Tab-separated table of C-alpha atoms and ligand atoms in Angstrom:
chain	number	residue	atom	x	y	z
A	133	UNK	CA	-11.398	-32.318	-3.592
A	134	UNK	CA	-10.780	-29.785	-6.579
A	135	UNK	CA	-8.319	-30.237	-8.595
A	136	UNK	CA	-8.269	-26.902	-10.066
A	137	UNK	CA	-5.864	-23.918	-8.792
A	138	UNK	CA	-7.021	-20.691	-7.836
A	139	UNK	CA	-5.373	-19.638	-11.384
A	140	UNK	CA	-7.448	-21.855	-13.090
A	141	UNK	CA	-10.415	-20.959	-11.716
A	142	UNK	CA	-10.526	-17.316	-12.362
A	143	UNK	CA	-9.242	-18.125	-16.036
A	144	UNK	CA	-12.463	-20.305	-16.664
A	145	UNK	CA	-14.518	-17.555	-15.035
A	146	UNK	CA	-12.816	-14.963	-17.789
A	147	UNK	CA	-13.127	-17.558	-20.589
A	148	UNK	CA	-16.797	-18.008	-19.559
A	149	UNK	CA	-17.499	-13.974	-19.757
A	150	UNK	CA	-15.406	-13.601	-23.110
A	151	UNK	CA	-17.740	-16.153	-24.285
A	152	UNK	CA	-21.249	-14.673	-22.949
A	153	UNK	CA	-19.831	-11.126	-24.243
A	154	UNK	CA	-18.617	-12.269	-27.806
A	155	UNK	CA	-15.281	-10.802	-27.523
A	156	UNK	CA	-12.824	-12.130	-29.780
A	157	UNK	CA	-9.915	-14.470	-29.360
A	158	UNK	CA	-7.121	-11.454	-29.378
A	159	UNK	CA	-9.160	-9.781	-26.616
A	160	UNK	CA	-9.183	-13.320	-24.780
A	161	UNK	CA	-5.102	-12.952	-25.151
A	162	UNK	CA	-5.232	-9.296	-23.760
A	163	UNK	CA	-7.337	-9.968	-20.849
A	164	UNK	CA	-5.770	-13.236	-19.957
A	165	UNK	CA	-2.296	-12.041	-19.608
A	166	UNK	CA	-1.208	-10.281	-16.360
A	167	UNK	CA	0.700	-6.737	-17.096
A	168	UNK	CA	3.376	-7.137	-14.900
A	169	UNK	CA	4.599	-9.952	-12.473
A	170	UNK	CA	7.550	-9.394	-10.176
A	171	UNK	CA	9.063	-12.481	-7.995
A	172	UNK	CA	11.419	-10.865	-5.442
A	173	UNK	CA	13.757	-12.216	-2.160
A	174	UNK	CA	12.928	-11.142	0.830
A	175	UNK	CA	15.739	-11.556	3.110
A	176	UNK	CA	14.842	-11.330	7.008
A	177	UNK	CA	17.281	-10.919	10.122
A	178	UNK	CA	15.546	-12.925	12.912
A	179	UNK	CA	15.924	-11.777	16.305
A	180	UNK	CA	18.232	-14.076	17.125
A	181	UNK	CA	20.668	-12.867	14.482
A	182	UNK	CA	20.115	-15.985	12.126
A	183	UNK	CA	19.024	-14.795	8.189
A	184	UNK	CA	16.063	-16.412	6.602
A	185	UNK	CA	15.016	-15.607	2.769
A	186	UNK	CA	11.291	-14.947	1.815
A	187	UNK	CA	9.394	-15.086	-1.529
A	188	UNK	CA	8.053	-12.156	-1.614
A	189	UNK	CA	5.392	-11.407	-4.901
A	190	UNK	CA	3.760	-8.386	-6.591
A	191	UNK	CA	1.081	-8.623	-9.810
A	192	UNK	CA	0.219	-5.906	-11.682
A	193	UNK	CA	-2.919	-7.423	-13.581
A	194	UNK	CA	-3.942	-4.183	-15.245
A	195	UNK	CA	-3.392	-0.755	-15.507
A	196	UNK	CA	-5.611	0.048	-18.318
A	197	UNK	CA	-8.616	1.716	-16.374
A	198	UNK	CA	-6.215	3.573	-13.841
A	199	UNK	CA	-3.633	2.383	-11.170
A	200	UNK	CA	-3.307	-0.883	-10.280
A	201	UNK	CA	-4.847	-1.572	-6.811
A	202	UNK	CA	-4.812	-4.902	-4.542
A	203	UNK	CA	-4.157	-6.152	-1.143
A	204	UNK	CA	-0.758	-7.372	0.160
A	205	UNK	CA	-1.415	-11.270	1.860
A	206	UNK	CA	0.991	-12.552	4.636
A	207	UNK	CA	0.443	-16.476	4.300
A	208	UNK	CA	2.664	-19.594	4.190
A	209	UNK	CA	0.560	-20.718	0.874
A	210	UNK	CA	1.026	-17.475	-0.968
A	211	UNK	CA	2.325	-18.045	-4.412
A	212	UNK	CA	2.681	-16.470	-7.728
A	213	UNK	CA	-0.250	-18.515	-9.501
A	214	UNK	CA	-2.809	-17.753	-6.258
A	215	UNK	CA	-1.197	-13.834	-6.519
A	216	UNK	CA	-2.222	-13.589	-10.251
A	217	UNK	CA	-5.458	-15.064	-9.823
A	218	UNK	CA	-6.298	-12.874	-6.927
A	219	UNK	CA	-4.862	-9.761	-9.190
A	220	UNK	CA	-7.135	-10.586	-11.900
A	221	UNK	CA	-10.319	-10.978	-9.669
A	222	UNK	CA	-9.236	-7.406	-8.377
A	223	UNK	CA	-9.136	-5.869	-11.811
A	224	UNK	CA	-12.719	-7.157	-12.418
A	225	UNK	CA	-14.114	-6.011	-9.071
A	226	UNK	CA	-12.762	-2.420	-9.505
A	227	UNK	CA	-14.245	-2.213	-13.279
A	228	UNK	CA	-17.708	-3.833	-11.539
A	229	UNK	CA	-17.848	-1.002	-8.791
A	230	UNK	CA	-16.597	1.472	-11.425
A	231	UNK	CA	-13.442	2.383	-9.427
A	232	UNK	CA	-10.485	4.164	-11.539
A	233	UNK	CA	-8.532	1.318	-11.271
A	234	UNK	CA	-6.797	-1.484	-12.378
A	235	UNK	CA	-6.011	-4.941	-10.342
A	236	UNK	CA	-2.946	-5.946	-8.432
A	237	UNK	CA	-2.082	-8.351	-5.777
A	238	UNK	CA	0.701	-9.177	-3.686
A	239	UNK	CA	2.200	-10.602	-0.444
A	240	UNK	CA	4.836	-13.066	1.128
A	241	UNK	CA	4.962	-16.820	1.485
A	242	UNK	CA	5.278	-16.476	5.186
A	243	UNK	CA	3.390	-17.166	8.578
A	244	UNK	CA	2.903	-14.242	10.317
A	245	UNK	CA	2.099	-15.771	13.699
A	246	UNK	CA	5.953	-16.872	13.519
A	247	UNK	CA	7.131	-13.169	13.600
A	248	UNK	CA	7.990	-10.786	16.425
A	249	UNK	CA	6.421	-7.553	16.068
A	250	UNK	CA	10.173	-6.337	15.093
A	251	UNK	CA	10.869	-9.453	12.663
A	252	UNK	CA	7.181	-8.390	10.832
A	253	UNK	CA	8.383	-4.651	10.538
A	254	UNK	CA	11.580	-5.454	8.765
A	255	UNK	CA	9.967	-8.230	6.647
A	256	UNK	CA	7.816	-5.403	5.746
A	257	UNK	CA	10.023	-2.907	5.308
A	258	UNK	CA	12.431	-4.949	3.036
A	259	UNK	CA	9.446	-6.413	0.713
A	260	UNK	CA	8.451	-2.620	0.498
A	261	UNK	CA	12.020	-1.638	-0.640
A	262	UNK	CA	12.176	-4.693	-3.184
A	263	UNK	CA	9.065	-3.634	-4.923
A	264	UNK	CA	9.399	0.064	-4.426
A	265	UNK	CA	10.227	0.653	-8.156
A	266	UNK	CA	6.940	-0.097	-9.105
A	267	UNK	CA	4.563	0.956	-6.902
A	268	UNK	CA	3.440	4.616	-5.933
A	269	UNK	CA	0.065	6.674	-5.953
A	270	UNK	CA	-0.053	6.727	-9.643
A	271	UNK	CA	1.097	3.304	-10.434
A	272	UNK	CA	0.070	0.778	-7.732
A	273	UNK	CA	-1.697	1.178	-4.474
A	274	UNK	CA	-1.421	-1.709	-1.749
A	275	UNK	CA	-3.665	-2.529	0.852
A	276	UNK	CA	-4.069	-5.286	3.688
A	277	UNK	CA	-5.136	-8.496	3.242
A	278	UNK	CA	-5.222	-12.200	5.097
A	279	UNK	CA	-2.198	-11.813	7.745
A	280	UNK	CA	-1.697	-7.813	7.058
A	281	UNK	CA	-3.163	-4.975	8.760
A	282	UNK	CA	-2.969	-0.996	9.430
A	283	UNK	CA	0.515	-1.187	11.094
A	284	UNK	CA	2.082	-3.253	7.823
A	285	UNK	CA	0.582	-0.165	5.786
A	286	UNK	CA	2.384	2.177	8.052
A	287	UNK	CA	5.405	0.661	7.581
A	288	UNK	CA	5.121	0.573	3.760
A	289	UNK	CA	3.837	4.269	3.888
A	290	UNK	CA	6.831	5.195	5.892
A	291	UNK	CA	9.493	3.172	3.744
A	292	UNK	CA	8.072	4.648	0.568
A	293	UNK	CA	8.449	8.087	1.531
A	294	UNK	CA	11.642	7.837	3.582
A	295	UNK	CA	12.686	6.959	-0.170
A	296	UNK	CA	10.890	9.561	-1.767
A	297	UNK	CA	11.871	12.317	0.599
A	298	UNK	CA	8.711	13.597	1.593
A	299	UNK	CA	5.392	12.146	2.691
A	300	UNK	CA	3.159	9.975	0.471
A	301	UNK	CA	0.141	9.046	2.076
A	302	UNK	CA	-1.277	8.050	-1.136
A	303	UNK	CA	1.011	5.306	-1.571
A	304	UNK	CA	-1.148	2.558	0.326
A	305	UNK	CA	-4.512	2.401	1.825
A	306	UNK	CA	-5.656	0.958	4.919
A	307	UNK	CA	-3.488	2.884	7.075
A	308	UNK	CA	-4.237	4.515	10.558
A	309	UNK	CA	-6.492	7.339	10.365
A	310	UNK	CA	-3.297	9.649	12.018
A	311	UNK	CA	-1.557	8.893	8.694
A	312	UNK	CA	-3.793	9.773	6.379
A	313	UNK	CA	-6.545	6.588	6.746
A	314	UNK	CA	-9.886	7.027	5.918
A	315	UNK	CA	-12.641	6.399	8.952
A	316	UNK	CA	-14.869	3.676	7.958
A	317	UNK	CA	-12.027	1.718	6.407
A	318	UNK	CA	-11.323	-0.883	9.009
A	319	UNK	CA	-14.991	-2.127	8.549
A	320	UNK	CA	-15.637	-1.176	5.036
A	321	UNK	CA	-15.053	-4.799	3.438
A	322	UNK	CA	-17.533	-6.297	6.506
A	323	UNK	CA	-20.005	-3.347	5.997
A	324	UNK	CA	-20.057	-4.088	2.396
A	325	UNK	CA	-21.053	-7.779	2.807
A	326	UNK	CA	-23.915	-6.840	5.292
A	327	UNK	CA	-25.079	-4.365	2.321
A	328	UNK	CA	-24.989	-7.360	-0.072
A	329	UNK	CA	-26.597	-9.842	2.557
A	330	UNK	CA	-29.625	-7.195	3.025
A	331	UNK	CA	-30.350	-6.785	-0.521
A	332	UNK	CA	-29.849	-10.190	-1.441
A	333	UNK	CA	-32.477	-11.183	1.355
A	334	UNK	CA	-34.869	-8.926	-0.040
A	335	UNK	CA	-34.372	-10.025	-3.778
A	336	UNK	CA	-35.089	-13.497	-2.057
A	337	UNK	CA	-38.465	-11.727	-0.484
A	338	UNK	CA	-36.921	-12.843	3.189
A	339	UNK	CA	-37.173	-10.075	6.065
A	340	UNK	CA	-33.547	-9.425	6.778
A	341	UNK	CA	-34.921	-8.472	10.456
A	342	UNK	CA	-34.509	-11.843	12.354
A	343	UNK	CA	-33.107	-13.505	9.471
A	344	UNK	CA	-30.228	-15.989	10.410
A	345	UNK	CA	-26.822	-16.206	9.532
A	346	UNK	CA	-23.424	-18.125	10.134
A	347	UNK	CA	-19.901	-16.578	9.167
A	348	UNK	CA	-17.007	-18.994	8.648
A	349	UNK	CA	-14.109	-16.546	9.500
A	350	UNK	CA	-14.022	-13.949	12.327
A	351	UNK	CA	-11.132	-12.163	11.029
A	352	UNK	CA	-11.108	-8.622	9.301
A	353	UNK	CA	-13.932	-9.436	7.173
A	354	UNK	CA	-16.174	-11.854	9.025
A	355	UNK	CA	-15.765	-9.902	12.418
A	356	UNK	CA	-17.207	-6.461	10.866
A	357	UNK	CA	-19.891	-8.133	8.834
A	358	UNK	CA	-20.921	-9.958	12.120
A	359	UNK	CA	-21.463	-6.339	13.725
A	360	UNK	CA	-23.042	-4.887	10.804
A	361	UNK	CA	-25.498	-7.729	10.674
A	362	UNK	CA	-26.521	-7.586	13.971
A	363	UNK	CA	-27.213	-3.673	14.151
A	364	UNK	CA	-29.110	-4.288	10.887
A	365	UNK	CA	-31.118	-6.435	13.035
A	366	UNK	CA	-30.252	-10.086	11.583
A	367	UNK	CA	-29.160	-12.869	14.085
A	368	UNK	CA	-25.619	-14.173	13.976
A	369	UNK	CA	-26.107	-18.323	14.817
A	370	UNK	CA	-22.786	-19.331	14.609
A	371	UNK	CA	-18.931	-17.842	13.664
A	372	UNK	CA	-15.964	-19.728	13.030
A	373	UNK	CA	-11.986	-19.221	12.815
A	374	UNK	CA	-9.256	-21.460	11.737
A	375	UNK	CA	-10.070	-23.547	15.085
A	376	UNK	CA	-13.473	-24.224	14.450
A	377	UNK	CA	-16.736	-22.692	15.069
A	378	UNK	CA	-19.066	-22.050	17.899
A	379	UNK	CA	-22.925	-21.091	18.206
A	380	UNK	CA	-24.973	-20.287	21.431
A	381	UNK	CA	-23.313	-16.909	22.527
A	382	UNK	CA	-25.619	-14.199	23.112
A	383	UNK	CA	-24.591	-11.090	20.908
A	384	UNK	CA	-21.629	-10.382	18.642
A	385	UNK	CA	-20.350	-7.963	21.133
A	386	UNK	CA	-20.571	-10.836	23.743
A	387	UNK	CA	-18.372	-13.081	21.702
A	388	UNK	CA	-15.900	-10.686	20.753
A	389	UNK	CA	-15.260	-9.095	24.654
A	390	UNK	CA	-14.305	-12.429	25.342
A	391	UNK	CA	-12.207	-13.213	22.539
A	392	UNK	CA	-10.037	-10.086	23.123
A	393	UNK	CA	-9.306	-11.469	26.918
A	394	UNK	CA	-8.965	-15.107	26.416
A	395	UNK	CA	-8.159	-15.454	22.417
A	396	UNK	CA	-10.662	-18.179	22.132
A	397	UNK	CA	-14.289	-18.146	21.092
A	398	UNK	CA	-15.131	-20.346	23.851
A	399	UNK	CA	-17.419	-17.908	25.622
A	400	UNK	CA	-19.903	-18.868	28.271
A	401	UNK	CA	-22.937	-20.613	27.035
A	402	UNK	CA	-21.107	-21.500	23.749
A	403	UNK	CA	-20.932	-25.266	22.223
A	404	UNK	CA	-18.118	-25.968	19.615
A	405	UNK	CA	-18.693	-27.146	16.043
A	406	UNK	CA	-16.233	-28.168	12.815
A	407	UNK	CA	-16.046	-25.429	10.223
A	408	UNK	CA	-17.734	-28.373	8.059
A	409	UNK	CA	-20.563	-28.182	10.470
A	410	UNK	CA	-20.767	-24.535	10.036
A	411	UNK	CA	-21.073	-24.565	6.120
A	412	UNK	CA	-23.864	-27.003	6.708
A	413	UNK	CA	-26.357	-24.944	9.052
A	414	UNK	CA	-30.038	-24.374	8.331
A	415	UNK	CA	-29.777	-20.749	8.268
A	416	UNK	CA	-31.015	-17.963	5.322
A	417	UNK	CA	-27.372	-16.803	4.783
A	418	UNK	CA	-23.739	-18.440	5.072
A	419	UNK	CA	-21.086	-16.393	4.553
A	420	UNK	CA	-17.423	-17.731	3.758
A	421	UNK	CA	-15.146	-15.221	5.004
A	422	UNK	CA	-11.969	-17.006	5.682
A	423	UNK	CA	-9.685	-18.333	2.617
A	424	UNK	CA	-10.390	-19.923	-0.794
A	425	UNK	CA	-11.943	-23.106	-1.622
A	426	UNK	CA	-14.241	-23.830	1.385
A	427	UNK	CA	-17.538	-24.359	-0.466
A	428	UNK	CA	-16.182	-27.313	-2.809
A	429	UNK	CA	-18.006	-30.208	-4.530
A	430	UNK	CA	-17.817	-32.296	-1.225
A	431	UNK	CA	-18.756	-29.464	1.251
A	432	UNK	CA	-21.734	-27.924	-1.334
A	433	UNK	CA	-23.880	-30.914	-1.594
A	434	UNK	CA	-25.055	-30.574	2.208
A	435	UNK	CA	-25.230	-26.563	2.384
A	436	UNK	CA	-29.084	-25.410	3.432
A	437	UNK	CA	-28.238	-22.056	3.406
A	438	UNK	CA	-30.626	-20.064	0.866
A	439	UNK	CA	-27.996	-17.337	-0.081
A	440	UNK	CA	-24.437	-17.533	0.091
A	441	UNK	CA	-22.744	-13.901	0.537
A	442	UNK	CA	-18.844	-14.443	-0.577
A	443	UNK	CA	-16.997	-12.378	1.733
A	444	UNK	CA	-13.698	-14.111	1.115
A	445	UNK	CA	-11.964	-14.009	-2.183
A	446	UNK	CA	-12.955	-17.403	-4.380
A	447	UNK	CA	-14.404	-19.322	-1.421
A	448	UNK	CA	-16.293	-21.803	-4.191
A	449	UNK	CA	-14.810	-23.909	-6.186
A	450	UNK	CA	-16.433	-24.024	-9.634
A	451	UNK	CA	-17.709	-27.389	-8.993
A	452	UNK	CA	-18.758	-26.327	-5.710
A	453	UNK	CA	-20.561	-22.844	-7.609
A	454	UNK	CA	-22.380	-25.599	-10.087
A	455	UNK	CA	-23.935	-27.429	-7.169
A	456	UNK	CA	-25.335	-24.585	-5.377
A	457	UNK	CA	-26.622	-23.283	-8.801
A	458	UNK	CA	-28.444	-26.581	-9.290
A	459	UNK	CA	-29.450	-26.413	-6.097
A	460	UNK	CA	-31.312	-23.134	-6.367
A	461	UNK	CA	-28.995	-21.307	-4.219
A	462	UNK	CA	-28.235	-17.658	-4.523
A	463	UNK	CA	-24.762	-16.971	-4.702
A	464	UNK	CA	-23.405	-13.276	-4.418
A	465	UNK	CA	-20.106	-13.457	-5.737
A	466	UNK	CA	-17.060	-12.398	-4.161
A	467	UNK	CA	-16.070	-9.331	-6.630
A	468	UNK	CA	-19.601	-7.874	-5.576
A	469	UNK	CA	-20.025	-8.918	-1.859
A	470	UNK	CA	-16.471	-7.975	-0.872
A	471	UNK	CA	-15.944	-4.922	-2.416
A	472	UNK	CA	-16.539	-2.542	0.066
A	473	UNK	CA	-12.878	-2.786	1.292
A	474	UNK	CA	-11.525	-1.606	-2.267
A	475	UNK	CA	-14.413	0.769	-2.392
A	476	UNK	CA	-13.401	2.828	0.966
A	477	UNK	CA	-9.667	2.420	-0.234
A	478	UNK	CA	-10.298	4.656	-2.996
A	479	UNK	CA	-12.069	6.911	-0.901
A	480	UNK	CA	-8.927	7.099	1.281
A	481	UNK	CA	-6.591	7.521	-1.813
A	482	UNK	CA	-9.334	10.647	-3.016
A	483	UNK	CA	-8.561	12.112	0.251
A	484	UNK	CA	-5.265	11.458	0.511
A	485	UNK	CA	-5.033	13.393	-2.864
A	486	UNK	CA	-6.933	16.090	-2.214
A	487	UNK	CA	-5.402	16.339	1.775
A	488	UNK	CA	-9.261	16.542	2.531
A	489	UNK	CA	-10.816	14.234	4.944
A	490	UNK	CA	-14.425	13.231	4.985
A	491	UNK	CA	-16.405	12.255	8.520
A	492	UNK	CA	-17.648	8.705	8.980
A	493	UNK	CA	-21.254	9.483	7.239
A	494	UNK	CA	-19.614	10.993	4.088
A	495	UNK	CA	-17.816	7.585	3.755
A	496	UNK	CA	-20.773	5.521	4.868
A	497	UNK	CA	-23.545	7.388	2.578
A	498	UNK	CA	-20.943	6.904	-0.129
A	499	UNK	CA	-20.132	3.339	0.331
A	500	UNK	CA	-23.568	2.376	0.265
A	501	UNK	CA	-24.344	4.239	-2.899
A	502	UNK	CA	-21.712	2.539	-4.462
A	503	UNK	CA	-22.628	-0.877	-3.420
A	504	UNK	CA	-26.276	-0.278	-4.319
A	505	UNK	CA	-25.275	0.680	-7.993
A	506	UNK	CA	-23.296	-2.432	-8.470
A	507	UNK	CA	-25.952	-4.573	-6.587
A	508	UNK	CA	-28.343	-3.308	-8.665
A	509	UNK	CA	-26.458	-3.730	-11.950
A	510	UNK	CA	-25.698	-7.343	-10.939
A	511	UNK	CA	-29.347	-8.152	-9.932
A	512	UNK	CA	-30.639	-6.814	-12.951
A	513	UNK	CA	-28.263	-8.272	-15.701
A	514	UNK	CA	-28.499	-11.476	-14.215
A	515	UNK	CA	-32.107	-11.331	-14.389
A	516	UNK	CA	-32.794	-10.063	-17.811
A	517	UNK	CA	-29.548	-12.305	-19.210
A	518	UNK	CA	-30.727	-15.471	-17.515
A	519	UNK	CA	-27.118	-15.869	-15.999
A	520	UNK	CA	-25.892	-16.355	-12.607
A	521	UNK	CA	-24.947	-13.718	-10.439
A	522	UNK	CA	-21.020	-14.313	-10.800
A	523	UNK	CA	-21.673	-14.681	-14.660
A	524	UNK	CA	-23.427	-11.247	-14.322
A	525	UNK	CA	-20.740	-9.451	-12.225
A	526	UNK	CA	-17.762	-11.194	-14.431
A	527	UNK	CA	-19.587	-9.722	-17.660
A	528	UNK	CA	-20.055	-5.907	-16.364
A	529	UNK	CA	-16.456	-6.294	-14.872
A	530	UNK	CA	-14.683	-7.782	-18.046
A	531	UNK	CA	-16.582	-5.748	-20.453
A	532	UNK	CA	-15.556	-2.678	-18.815
A	533	UNK	CA	-11.986	-3.399	-19.034
A	534	UNK	CA	-12.520	-4.889	-22.864
A	535	UNK	CA	-14.105	-1.725	-23.942
A	536	UNK	CA	-11.176	0.813	-22.330
A	537	UNK	CA	-8.998	-1.634	-24.359
A	538	UNK	CA	-10.681	-0.951	-27.341
A	539	UNK	CA	-10.827	2.697	-26.623
A	540	UNK	CA	-7.151	3.199	-25.642
A	541	UNK	CA	-5.909	1.049	-28.469
A	542	UNK	CA	-2.564	-0.630	-28.994
A	543	UNK	CA	0.866	0.980	-28.295
A	544	UNK	CA	2.467	1.500	-30.900
B	856	NAD	P1	-7.888	-12.096	8.409
B	856	NAD	O1	-6.737	-12.668	8.145
B	856	NAD	O2	-8.441	-10.775	9.318
B	856	NAD	O3	-9.242	-13.461	8.998
B	856	NAD	C1	-9.025	-14.435	8.282
B	856	NAD	C2	-10.309	-15.362	9.025
B	856	NAD	O4	-10.109	-16.744	8.764
B	856	NAD	C3	-9.525	-15.572	11.084
B	856	NAD	O5	-10.603	-15.336	11.855
B	856	NAD	C4	-8.887	-16.741	10.744
B	856	NAD	O6	-8.878	-17.703	11.815
B	856	NAD	C5	-10.078	-17.453	9.684
B	856	NAD	N1	-9.889	-18.765	8.886
B	856	NAD	C6	-8.439	-19.015	8.512
B	856	NAD	N2	-8.290	-20.359	7.838
B	856	NAD	C7	-9.477	-20.886	8.408
B	856	NAD	C8	-9.834	-21.882	7.967
B	856	NAD	N3	-9.192	-22.975	7.333
B	856	NAD	N4	-11.394	-22.147	8.201
B	856	NAD	C9	-12.048	-21.119	9.023
B	856	NAD	N5	-11.656	-20.150	9.521
B	856	NAD	C10	-10.460	-19.783	9.145
B	856	NAD	O7	-8.740	-12.130	6.775
B	856	NAD	P2	-9.522	-11.084	6.110
B	856	NAD	O8	-8.971	-9.826	5.798
B	856	NAD	O9	-10.808	-10.768	7.065
B	856	NAD	O10	-9.933	-12.004	4.828
B	856	NAD	C11	-10.900	-12.709	4.874
B	856	NAD	C12	-10.938	-13.123	3.148
B	856	NAD	O11	-11.641	-11.867	2.853
B	856	NAD	C13	-9.802	-13.283	2.380
B	856	NAD	O12	-10.157	-14.466	1.213
B	856	NAD	C14	-9.360	-11.997	1.776
B	856	NAD	O13	-8.674	-12.193	0.509
B	856	NAD	C15	-10.721	-11.430	1.355
B	856	NAD	N6	-11.006	-10.013	1.646
B	856	NAD	C16	-10.258	-9.226	2.774
B	856	NAD	C17	-10.570	-8.072	2.294
B	856	NAD	C18	-10.077	-6.855	3.562
B	856	NAD	O14	-10.476	-5.554	3.241
B	856	NAD	N7	-9.510	-7.329	4.564
B	856	NAD	C19	-11.431	-7.483	1.299
B	856	NAD	C20	-11.686	-8.052	0.435
B	856	NAD	C21	-11.510	-9.516	0.571
């Protein structure tokens, strides 16, 4: 098991980029420090009348290139260190994809499965109210992440708007369409993972048609990636959720239809496997799309996939990463592979600001064009600089933030 925290990992990736870009110690100091860190107490009145206290967080890691942007996570293991690490990754991701944003992250240390719908709403609204002074369409724009979805975004938007006295759809992204959400946002991260997968296969000269894929995590990212990849002609051979994996299903559509009715993956004809067995399948592409740290020094040696596309944030520890690189596995890093979500969030924010809404094709075409531009930049700079794709992606993202710092100067 790794002993590094998510923050240690993020800082060591930043340190490496700083060295490779020959940036100064002053720049390291600036870039390794989050701009604003807020911890709040979030009291919740349970349906039975009891009051419980939860810890909430919001980290605005950088606002140098624009308002900060990042998801809100409801998970029992949410803590300040991890939130800082994820906000840092968002900063490099937004810079890599050239979106006019800094990076942020937030969340509550709570298991949403233990909340009734009404409790979830009260908790979301109180959290929004506690972080209200630092969010806004020009300051910091939350979005869904693990354990939250469009209903949480609707409550956040409403809480902010009630306090403002008028409707402010641009305060969050990932909203329901009728409240100013964007077409294509729900599937955007998975669509971007699929684009990255297709391009990585072409880079390795493997025909995407019929290429085999295993996906760990069957949530918002894993499910939509599976749908998009199946539509592109790839074969999804296994998927998993927190309870383990399955193989042998006829199609993702069949599996999903079964899941919606039965709330499990045991569709007719499927066979069970553990999450670890899924990681070690002999497939062309492995997509970790659950939580952090699933590819470690323990699980990496037995990975047989030729390509790993990181749907989740930070799914690979530095030790796991080194092993994959030694084995010649191409790793498409999280800040590139899963950037489709924040790209379409950006489209949503632009549409909300202009009160002018795009059709689904416009979203799709623009997502593909931004993903392809970022992908080609990473591919070219990894090849020409003889560095890994993760290093190339970080150098591009960190380099752009450093340049923005230099040009803005230091006040006063
Ligand atoms: P989600 O809550 O919708 O789905 C998570 C999935 O992972 C579920 O199927 C869950 O059962 C499964 N899972 C949880 N623990 C697991 C375990 N130990 N082993 C195997 N499976 C497990 O979350 P999501 O939005 O799909 O996010 C997944 C990852 O992608 C996270 O790292 C998130 O930060 C990242 N991400 C999400 C988005 C987005 O737009 N939702 C964008 C970029 C990155």
